[in-house]
mmCIF file of C-alpha atoms in Angstrom:
data_model
loop_
_atom_site.group_PDB
_atom_site.id
_atom_site.type_symbol
_atom_site.label_atom_id
_atom_site.label_comp_id
_atom_site.label_asym_id
_atom_site.label_seq_id
_atom_site.Cartn_x
_atom_site.Cartn_y
_atom_site.Cartn_z
ATOM 1 C CA UNK A 165 -7.852 -14.609 -27.123
ATOM 2 C CA UNK A 166 -6.294 -17.531 -25.309
ATOM 3 C CA UNK A 167 -3.821 -16.931 -22.489
ATOM 4 C CA UNK A 168 -1.048 -18.923 -20.855
ATOM 5 C CA UNK A 169 0.405 -17.794 -17.542
ATOM 6 C CA UNK A 170 4.090 -18.497 -17.011
ATOM 7 C CA UNK A 171 4.600 -18.670 -13.259
ATOM 8 C CA UNK A 172 1.728 -20.039 -11.182
ATOM 9 C CA UNK A 173 2.621 -18.092 -8.053
ATOM 10 C CA UNK A 174 0.488 -15.541 -6.226
ATOM 11 C CA UNK A 175 0.151 -12.969 -9.018
ATOM 12 C CA UNK A 176 0.157 -15.462 -11.861
ATOM 13 C CA UNK A 177 -2.697 -17.371 -10.270
ATOM 14 C CA UNK A 178 -4.712 -14.219 -9.637
ATOM 15 C CA UNK A 179 -4.362 -13.015 -13.217
ATOM 16 C CA UNK A 180 -5.095 -16.384 -14.732
ATOM 17 C CA UNK A 181 -7.988 -17.340 -12.469
ATOM 18 C CA UNK A 182 -9.806 -14.014 -12.851
ATOM 19 C CA UNK A 183 -9.302 -13.980 -16.630
ATOM 20 C CA UNK A 184 -10.762 -17.487 -16.662
ATOM 21 C CA UNK A 185 -13.603 -16.822 -14.221
ATOM 22 C CA UNK A 186 -14.701 -13.251 -14.948
ATOM 23 C CA UNK A 187 -13.611 -12.685 -18.549
ATOM 24 C CA UNK A 188 -14.454 -16.221 -19.702
ATOM 25 C CA UNK A 189 -11.040 -16.772 -21.261
ATOM 26 C CA UNK A 190 -9.208 -20.028 -21.792
ATOM 27 C CA UNK A 191 -6.151 -19.913 -19.538
ATOM 28 C CA UNK A 192 -3.378 -22.474 -19.102
ATOM 29 C CA UNK A 193 -0.652 -22.330 -16.485
ATOM 30 C CA UNK A 194 2.979 -23.268 -17.055
ATOM 31 C CA UNK A 195 5.309 -23.538 -14.082
ATOM 32 C CA UNK A 196 8.537 -25.115 -12.907
ATOM 33 C CA UNK A 197 7.901 -25.125 -9.131
ATOM 34 C CA UNK A 198 7.378 -28.807 -8.391
ATOM 35 C CA UNK A 199 5.525 -28.456 -5.041
ATOM 36 C CA UNK A 200 2.982 -26.171 -6.709
ATOM 37 C CA UNK A 201 2.502 -28.422 -9.728
ATOM 38 C CA UNK A 202 2.077 -31.506 -7.559
ATOM 39 C CA UNK A 203 -0.397 -29.804 -5.202
ATOM 40 C CA UNK A 204 -2.595 -28.512 -8.039
ATOM 41 C CA UNK A 205 -2.709 -31.920 -9.696
ATOM 42 C CA UNK A 206 -3.389 -33.736 -6.440
ATOM 43 C CA UNK A 207 -6.201 -31.334 -5.511
ATOM 44 C CA UNK A 208 -7.639 -30.966 -9.005
ATOM 45 C CA UNK A 209 -7.036 -27.228 -8.943
ATOM 46 C CA UNK A 210 -5.988 -24.398 -6.644
ATOM 47 C CA UNK A 211 -7.630 -23.304 -3.404
ATOM 48 C CA UNK A 212 -8.624 -19.630 -3.581
ATOM 49 C CA UNK A 213 -9.596 -17.345 -0.701
ATOM 50 C CA UNK A 214 -10.349 -13.646 -0.511
ATOM 51 C CA UNK A 215 -9.106 -11.836 2.565
ATOM 52 C CA UNK A 216 -8.643 -15.227 4.287
ATOM 53 C CA UNK A 217 -12.309 -16.202 3.787
ATOM 54 C CA UNK A 218 -14.445 -18.384 1.488
ATOM 55 C CA UNK A 219 -11.675 -20.837 0.643
ATOM 56 C CA UNK A 220 -12.767 -22.922 -2.335
ATOM 57 C CA UNK A 221 -11.236 -25.050 -5.062
ATOM 58 C CA UNK A 222 -10.907 -23.586 -8.552
ATOM 59 C CA UNK A 223 -10.058 -26.117 -11.293
ATOM 60 C CA UNK A 224 -7.012 -25.137 -13.365
ATOM 61 C CA UNK A 225 -4.565 -26.928 -15.629
ATOM 62 C CA UNK A 226 -0.852 -26.565 -14.888
ATOM 63 C CA UNK A 227 2.000 -27.959 -16.978
ATOM 64 C CA UNK A 228 5.760 -28.216 -16.864
ATOM 65 C CA UNK A 229 7.302 -26.543 -19.934
ATOM 66 C CA UNK A 230 8.195 -29.888 -21.497
ATOM 67 C CA UNK A 231 4.579 -31.090 -21.137
ATOM 68 C CA UNK A 232 2.777 -28.101 -22.563
ATOM 69 C CA UNK A 233 1.367 -28.427 -26.088
ATOM 70 C CA UNK A 234 -0.956 -25.411 -26.060
ATOM 71 C CA UNK A 235 -0.679 -22.456 -28.398
ATOM 72 C CA UNK A 236 -1.803 -19.278 -26.590
ATOM 73 C CA UNK A 237 -2.135 -15.869 -28.166
ATOM 74 C CA UNK A 238 -0.747 -14.129 -25.087
ATOM 75 C CA UNK A 239 1.839 -15.210 -22.557
ATOM 76 C CA UNK A 240 1.505 -13.568 -19.140
ATOM 77 C CA UNK A 241 4.830 -13.795 -17.319
ATOM 78 C CA UNK A 242 4.687 -13.463 -13.533
ATOM 79 C CA UNK A 243 7.966 -14.761 -12.124
ATOM 80 C CA UNK A 244 10.588 -13.484 -9.728
ATOM 81 C CA UNK A 245 13.475 -11.656 -11.393
ATOM 82 C CA UNK A 246 15.935 -14.278 -10.161
ATOM 83 C CA UNK A 247 13.966 -17.117 -11.813
ATOM 84 C CA UNK A 248 13.225 -15.549 -15.158
ATOM 85 C CA UNK A 249 16.318 -16.290 -17.244
ATOM 86 C CA UNK A 250 16.351 -20.027 -16.496
ATOM 87 C CA UNK A 251 12.587 -20.475 -16.935
ATOM 88 C CA UNK A 252 12.502 -18.625 -20.262
ATOM 89 C CA UNK A 253 15.376 -20.744 -21.552
ATOM 90 C CA UNK A 254 13.606 -23.931 -20.476
ATOM 91 C CA UNK A 255 10.393 -22.850 -22.245
ATOM 92 C CA UNK A 256 12.304 -21.884 -25.391
ATOM 93 C CA UNK A 257 14.058 -25.232 -25.481
ATOM 94 C CA UNK A 258 10.653 -26.906 -25.169
ATOM 95 C CA UNK A 259 9.475 -24.974 -28.257
ATOM 96 C CA UNK A 260 6.725 -23.029 -26.483
ATOM 97 C CA UNK A 261 7.270 -19.563 -27.958
ATOM 98 C CA UNK A 262 5.758 -18.977 -31.416
ATOM 99 C CA UNK A 263 6.181 -16.049 -33.813
ATOM 100 C CA UNK A 264 2.515 -15.000 -33.674
ATOM 101 C CA UNK A 265 2.398 -14.784 -29.873
ATOM 102 C CA UNK A 266 2.771 -11.695 -27.705
ATOM 103 C CA UNK A 267 3.930 -11.449 -24.114
ATOM 104 C CA UNK A 268 2.826 -9.311 -21.178
ATOM 105 C CA UNK A 269 4.663 -8.981 -17.870
ATOM 106 C CA UNK A 270 4.002 -6.880 -14.766
ATOM 107 C CA UNK A 271 6.846 -8.283 -12.689
ATOM 108 C CA UNK A 272 8.386 -6.302 -9.851
ATOM 109 C CA UNK A 273 11.716 -4.547 -10.318
ATOM 110 C CA UNK A 274 13.546 -3.868 -13.560
ATOM 111 C CA UNK A 275 15.630 -6.013 -15.861
ATOM 112 C CA UNK A 276 13.105 -8.582 -17.034
ATOM 113 C CA UNK A 277 12.584 -7.091 -20.493
ATOM 114 C CA UNK A 278 16.242 -7.646 -21.355
ATOM 115 C CA UNK A 279 15.616 -11.371 -20.923
ATOM 116 C CA UNK A 280 12.210 -11.371 -22.631
ATOM 117 C CA UNK A 281 13.674 -9.613 -25.704
ATOM 118 C CA UNK A 282 15.832 -12.667 -26.344
ATOM 119 C CA UNK A 283 12.690 -14.619 -27.282
ATOM 120 C CA UNK A 284 10.137 -12.009 -28.414
ATOM 121 C CA UNK A 285 10.622 -9.120 -30.834
ATOM 122 C CA UNK A 286 10.057 -5.665 -29.369
ATOM 123 C CA UNK A 287 6.781 -5.188 -31.267
ATOM 124 C CA UNK A 288 5.345 -8.244 -29.460
ATOM 125 C CA UNK A 289 6.297 -7.221 -25.907
ATOM 126 C CA UNK A 290 3.940 -5.528 -23.455
ATOM 127 C CA UNK A 291 4.656 -4.555 -19.893
ATOM 128 C CA UNK A 292 3.121 -2.655 -17.060
ATOM 129 C CA UNK A 293 2.500 -2.567 -13.366
ATOM 130 C CA UNK A 294 0.055 -4.169 -10.967
ATOM 131 C CA UNK A 295 -0.997 -2.585 -7.685
ATOM 132 C CA UNK A 296 -2.789 -5.769 -6.704
ATOM 133 C CA UNK A 297 -2.220 -7.543 -3.385
ATOM 134 C CA UNK A 298 -2.077 -11.338 -3.411
ATOM 135 C CA UNK A 299 -0.571 -13.937 -1.062
ATOM 136 C CA UNK A 300 0.522 -17.484 -1.848
ATOM 137 C CA UNK A 301 -0.279 -19.351 1.358
ATOM 138 C CA UNK A 302 1.473 -22.464 0.118
ATOM 139 C CA UNK A 303 1.524 -24.845 -2.841
ATOM 140 C CA UNK A 304 -1.858 -24.750 -4.561
ATOM 141 C CA UNK A 305 -3.315 -22.214 -2.108
ATOM 142 C CA UNK A 306 -3.701 -18.509 -2.925
ATOM 143 C CA UNK A 307 -5.381 -15.569 -1.175
ATOM 144 C CA UNK A 308 -6.664 -12.534 -3.083
ATOM 145 C CA UNK A 309 -6.339 -9.502 -0.824
ATOM 146 C CA UNK A 310 -8.899 -6.718 -1.146
ATOM 147 C CA UNK A 311 -12.510 -6.588 -2.278
ATOM 148 C CA UNK A 312 -13.396 -7.569 -5.870
ATOM 149 C CA UNK A 313 -12.194 -4.772 -8.107
ATOM 150 C CA UNK A 314 -9.611 -3.538 -5.625
ATOM 151 C CA UNK A 315 -6.313 -2.440 -7.144
ATOM 152 C CA UNK A 316 -5.232 -1.028 -10.469
ATOM 153 C CA UNK A 317 -2.760 -1.836 -13.229
ATOM 154 C CA UNK A 318 -1.127 -0.302 -16.267
ATOM 155 C CA UNK A 319 -0.500 -1.779 -19.690
ATOM 156 C CA UNK A 320 2.046 -0.466 -22.191
ATOM 157 C CA UNK A 321 3.691 -1.744 -25.357
ATOM 158 C CA UNK A 322 7.470 -1.906 -25.479
ATOM 159 C CA UNK A 323 7.469 0.466 -28.462
ATOM 160 C CA UNK A 324 4.899 2.855 -26.984
ATOM 161 C CA UNK A 325 2.440 2.258 -29.844
ATOM 162 C CA UNK A 326 -1.147 1.416 -28.908
ATOM 163 C CA UNK A 327 -2.090 -1.733 -30.833
ATOM 164 C CA UNK A 328 -5.279 -3.641 -31.454
ATOM 165 C CA UNK A 329 -4.092 -6.640 -29.435
ATOM 166 C CA UNK A 330 -3.260 -4.277 -26.578
ATOM 167 C CA UNK A 331 -6.834 -2.959 -26.675
ATOM 168 C CA UNK A 332 -8.108 -6.545 -26.592
ATOM 169 C CA UNK A 333 -5.912 -7.331 -23.575
ATOM 170 C CA UNK A 334 -7.155 -4.142 -21.912
ATOM 171 C CA UNK A 335 -10.788 -5.189 -22.404
ATOM 172 C CA UNK A 336 -10.147 -8.698 -21.100
ATOM 173 C CA UNK A 337 -8.288 -7.370 -18.048
ATOM 174 C CA UNK A 338 -11.079 -4.867 -17.416
ATOM 175 C CA UNK A 339 -13.621 -7.693 -17.398
ATOM 176 C CA UNK A 340 -11.330 -9.552 -14.985
ATOM 177 C CA UNK A 341 -11.530 -6.608 -12.517
ATOM 178 C CA UNK A 342 -7.918 -5.394 -12.823
ATOM 179 C CA UNK A 343 -8.862 -1.805 -13.751
ATOM 180 C CA UNK A 344 -6.202 -1.397 -16.456
ATOM 181 C CA UNK A 345 -4.974 1.865 -17.938
ATOM 182 C CA UNK A 346 -3.025 1.991 -21.211
ATOM 183 C CA UNK A 347 0.101 4.144 -21.139
ATOM 184 C CA UNK A 348 2.691 4.911 -23.825
ATOM 185 C CA UNK A 349 6.033 5.032 -21.997
ATOM 186 C CA UNK A 350 7.062 1.601 -20.779
ATOM 187 C CA UNK A 351 10.064 2.524 -18.659
ATOM 188 C CA UNK A 352 8.417 5.582 -17.144
ATOM 189 C CA UNK A 353 5.391 3.434 -16.325
ATOM 190 C CA UNK A 354 7.328 0.570 -14.768
ATOM 191 C CA UNK A 355 9.654 2.839 -12.822
ATOM 192 C CA UNK A 356 6.668 4.300 -10.976
ATOM 193 C CA UNK A 357 6.040 0.816 -9.520
ATOM 194 C CA UNK A 358 9.754 0.294 -8.817
ATOM 195 C CA UNK A 359 9.773 3.522 -6.798
ATOM 196 C CA UNK A 360 6.558 2.515 -5.005
ATOM 197 C CA UNK A 361 8.037 -0.859 -4.101
ATOM 198 C CA UNK A 362 11.317 0.741 -3.012
ATOM 199 C CA UNK A 363 9.343 2.434 -0.246
ATOM 200 C CA UNK A 364 6.571 0.063 0.799
ATOM 201 C CA UNK A 365 7.939 -3.395 -0.021
ATOM 202 C CA UNK A 366 11.341 -2.643 1.418
ATOM 203 C CA UNK A 367 10.350 -0.946 4.669
ATOM 204 C CA UNK A 368 7.553 -3.402 5.447
ATOM 205 C CA UNK A 369 9.995 -6.250 4.883
ATOM 206 C CA UNK A 370 12.775 -4.820 7.040
ATOM 207 C CA UNK A 371 10.424 -4.127 9.932
ATOM 208 C CA UNK A 372 8.053 -7.066 9.292
ATOM 209 C CA UNK A 373 4.879 -4.997 9.285
ATOM 210 C CA UNK A 374 1.764 -4.615 7.150
ATOM 211 C CA UNK A 375 1.322 -1.719 4.759
ATOM 212 C CA UNK A 376 -1.282 -0.086 6.967
ATOM 213 C CA UNK A 377 1.023 -0.348 9.973
ATOM 214 C CA UNK A 378 3.791 1.326 7.998
ATOM 215 C CA UNK A 379 1.677 4.304 6.944
ATOM 216 C CA UNK A 380 0.302 4.708 10.486
ATOM 217 C CA UNK A 381 3.805 5.699 11.657
ATOM 218 C CA UNK A 382 3.813 9.515 11.993
ATOM 219 C CA UNK A 383 7.045 9.824 10.013
ATOM 220 C CA UNK A 384 6.031 7.456 7.205
ATOM 221 C CA UNK A 385 5.371 10.179 4.646
ATOM 222 C CA UNK A 386 8.696 11.860 5.447
ATOM 223 C CA UNK A 387 10.583 8.600 4.937
ATOM 224 C CA UNK A 388 8.637 7.903 1.745
ATOM 225 C CA UNK A 389 9.363 11.392 0.428
ATOM 226 C CA UNK A 390 13.082 10.964 1.045
ATOM 227 C CA UNK A 391 13.158 7.691 -0.896
ATOM 228 C CA UNK A 392 10.990 9.079 -3.705
ATOM 229 C CA UNK A 393 13.155 12.180 -4.090
ATOM 230 C CA UNK A 394 16.357 10.115 -4.224
ATOM 231 C CA UNK A 395 14.832 7.760 -6.795
ATOM 232 C CA UNK A 396 13.542 10.566 -9.002
ATOM 233 C CA UNK A 397 16.873 12.394 -8.780
ATOM 234 C CA UNK A 398 18.653 9.252 -10.004
ATOM 235 C CA UNK A 399 16.148 8.268 -12.684
ATOM 236 C CA UNK A 400 15.848 11.773 -14.101
ATOM 237 C CA UNK A 401 19.643 11.825 -14.482
ATOM 238 C CA UNK A 402 19.209 8.639 -16.522
ATOM 239 C CA UNK A 403 16.702 10.313 -18.847
ATOM 240 C CA UNK A 404 13.634 8.513 -17.456
ATOM 241 C CA UNK A 405 10.396 10.505 -17.398
ATOM 242 C CA UNK A 406 8.127 8.896 -14.832
ATOM 243 C CA UNK A 407 4.378 8.910 -15.407
ATOM 244 C CA UNK A 408 3.724 10.294 -11.898
ATOM 245 C CA UNK A 409 5.018 13.477 -10.361
ATOM 246 C CA UNK A 410 6.840 13.156 -7.041
ATOM 247 C CA UNK A 411 3.745 14.351 -5.197
ATOM 248 C CA UNK A 412 1.532 11.870 -7.066
ATOM 249 C CA UNK A 413 3.922 9.038 -6.213
ATOM 250 C CA UNK A 414 3.788 9.989 -2.523
ATOM 251 C CA UNK A 415 -0.002 10.059 -2.576
ATOM 252 C CA UNK A 416 -0.060 6.623 -4.259
ATOM 253 C CA UNK A 417 2.125 5.215 -1.474
ATOM 254 C CA UNK A 418 -0.198 6.765 1.107
ATOM 255 C CA UNK A 419 -3.466 5.686 -0.523
ATOM 256 C CA UNK A 420 -2.501 2.097 -1.321
ATOM 257 C CA UNK A 421 -0.968 1.592 2.141
ATOM 258 C CA UNK A 422 -3.698 3.326 4.129
ATOM 259 C CA UNK A 423 -6.832 2.535 2.124
ATOM 260 C CA UNK A 424 -6.156 0.046 -0.661
ATOM 261 C CA UNK A 425 -4.271 -2.774 1.097
ATOM 262 C CA UNK A 426 -3.641 -1.858 4.751
ATOM 263 C CA UNK A 427 -3.592 -5.503 5.932
ATOM 264 C CA UNK A 428 -1.184 -6.687 3.255
ATOM 265 C CA UNK A 429 2.359 -7.941 3.812
ATOM 266 C CA UNK A 430 4.162 -7.126 0.518
ATOM 267 C CA UNK A 431 5.699 -9.785 -1.709
ATOM 268 C CA UNK A 432 9.256 -9.071 -0.599
ATOM 269 C CA UNK A 433 8.247 -9.826 2.985
ATOM 270 C CA UNK A 434 6.525 -13.030 1.866
ATOM 271 C CA UNK A 435 9.730 -14.129 0.164
ATOM 272 C CA UNK A 436 11.850 -13.390 3.208
ATOM 273 C CA UNK A 437 9.698 -15.251 5.738
ATOM 274 C CA UNK A 438 9.670 -18.285 3.435
ATOM 275 C CA UNK A 439 13.487 -18.148 3.202
ATOM 276 C CA UNK A 440 13.436 -17.198 -0.477
ATOM 277 C CA UNK A 441 15.759 -14.516 -1.892
ATOM 278 C CA UNK A 442 14.088 -11.117 -2.161
ATOM 279 C CA UNK A 443 14.091 -8.854 -5.214
ATOM 280 C CA UNK A 444 15.620 -5.880 -3.391
ATOM 281 C CA UNK A 445 18.611 -5.803 -5.772
ATOM 282 C CA UNK A 446 16.181 -5.216 -8.659
ATOM 283 C CA UNK A 447 14.324 -2.461 -6.786
ATOM 284 C CA UNK A 448 16.321 -0.320 -4.330
ATOM 285 C CA UNK A 449 19.547 -1.817 -5.649
ATOM 286 C CA UNK A 450 18.605 -0.902 -9.218
ATOM 287 C CA UNK A 451 17.815 2.699 -8.237
ATOM 288 C CA UNK A 452 21.138 2.966 -6.376
ATOM 289 C CA UNK A 453 23.033 1.586 -9.388
ATOM 290 C CA UNK A 454 21.400 4.103 -11.728
ATOM 291 C CA UNK A 455 22.372 6.912 -9.404
ATOM 292 C CA UNK A 456 25.997 5.803 -9.167
ATOM 293 C CA UNK A 457 26.173 5.542 -12.963
ATOM 294 C CA UNK A 458 25.596 9.296 -13.061
ATOM 295 C CA UNK A 459 27.739 10.208 -10.060
ATOM 296 C CA UNK A 460 24.764 10.570 -7.735
ATOM 297 C CA UNK A 461 24.757 8.446 -4.587
ATOM 298 C CA UNK A 462 21.322 7.323 -3.352
ATOM 299 C CA UNK A 463 22.456 6.894 0.243
ATOM 300 C CA UNK A 464 19.059 5.778 1.584
ATOM 301 C CA UNK A 465 18.423 3.243 -1.179
ATOM 302 C CA UNK A 466 21.912 1.820 -0.782
ATOM 303 C CA UNK A 467 21.405 1.526 2.968
ATOM 304 C CA UNK A 468 18.023 -0.177 2.555
ATOM 305 C CA UNK A 469 19.419 -2.657 0.025
ATOM 306 C CA UNK A 470 21.927 -3.755 2.657
ATOM 307 C CA UNK A 471 19.202 -3.564 5.310
ATOM 308 C CA UNK A 472 16.966 -6.057 3.545
ATOM 309 C CA UNK A 473 19.869 -8.446 2.961
ATOM 310 C CA UNK A 474 20.695 -8.201 6.676
ATOM 311 C CA UNK A 475 17.040 -8.921 7.481
ATOM 312 C CA UNK A 476 17.241 -11.995 5.229
ATOM 313 C CA UNK A 477 20.362 -13.136 7.073
ATOM 314 C CA UNK A 478 18.752 -12.540 10.465
ATOM 315 C CA UNK A 479 15.722 -14.569 9.425
ATOM 316 C CA UNK A 480 17.896 -17.486 8.289
ATOM 317 C CA UNK A 481 19.879 -17.376 11.542
ATOM 318 C CA UNK A 482 16.697 -17.353 13.631
ATOM 319 C CA UNK A 483 15.344 -20.285 11.607
ATOM 320 C CA UNK A 484 18.561 -22.235 12.223
ATOM 321 C CA UNK A 485 18.461 -21.552 15.939
ATOM 322 C CA UNK A 486 14.767 -22.380 16.337
#
């Protein structure tokens, strides 16, 4: 199968480059971020490091939507929630989406499938999660965090049916070292990552620390448990059955922070320090909104949503004063 990655940021580059390099797949990149496009074309590819070492140039092809004439079998969408609607519309207007194509997205937060469904029928949509740490150092420069094979991901069809093309994607992603697991409940699968991010991404961003530094705090598990319990209380009221138990979710937070990616600054932190809007409204804010819909107030998630926005404001003020 041929792939096209929509969004040549940190995660999009990692997925596309490893599918190209390890699985031997043809992969194109489509993006709208001009500094990234210009850097890749000027360099003849993207510089790739692993854990800040062995920086080398990997040739890739990146296109603006209006330039792309390829016809992939699978679109991999790795954008920020705030970007998605406009980028999908631009690609649609350029005639990029075809009836035979399927789409896979492991974006953070929740809400992206509502936009994707405007362009792809439900039987052609696949989602999932990615516990994979990656940093975009700058335009055309990406750093894969963790040893080869570090991290895991899930893959699930929108309908819950396991299809032949899903099995093919699974095999390709396995060859690319993403350690995929097929599940059959899309929302329950994705919500497990939303809850994970509502703990680790949010707290590391507010306090500007690495994941390993967060979990080294003696009260980290207590804080994580409070956030997990609030999230599960809200989501269960909404009829969502998560794929992890509360205890399993807590152990995932502990393991990934302590052992999997202890030196990693999560993506929300990376957005904040580069003066980009964070996705907190689609993570903690989403959980809080679900709770309120059912008369249950997620006090901690609501507080942290405001906390991250205050941290964003503080960062902008410090930048102005510097």
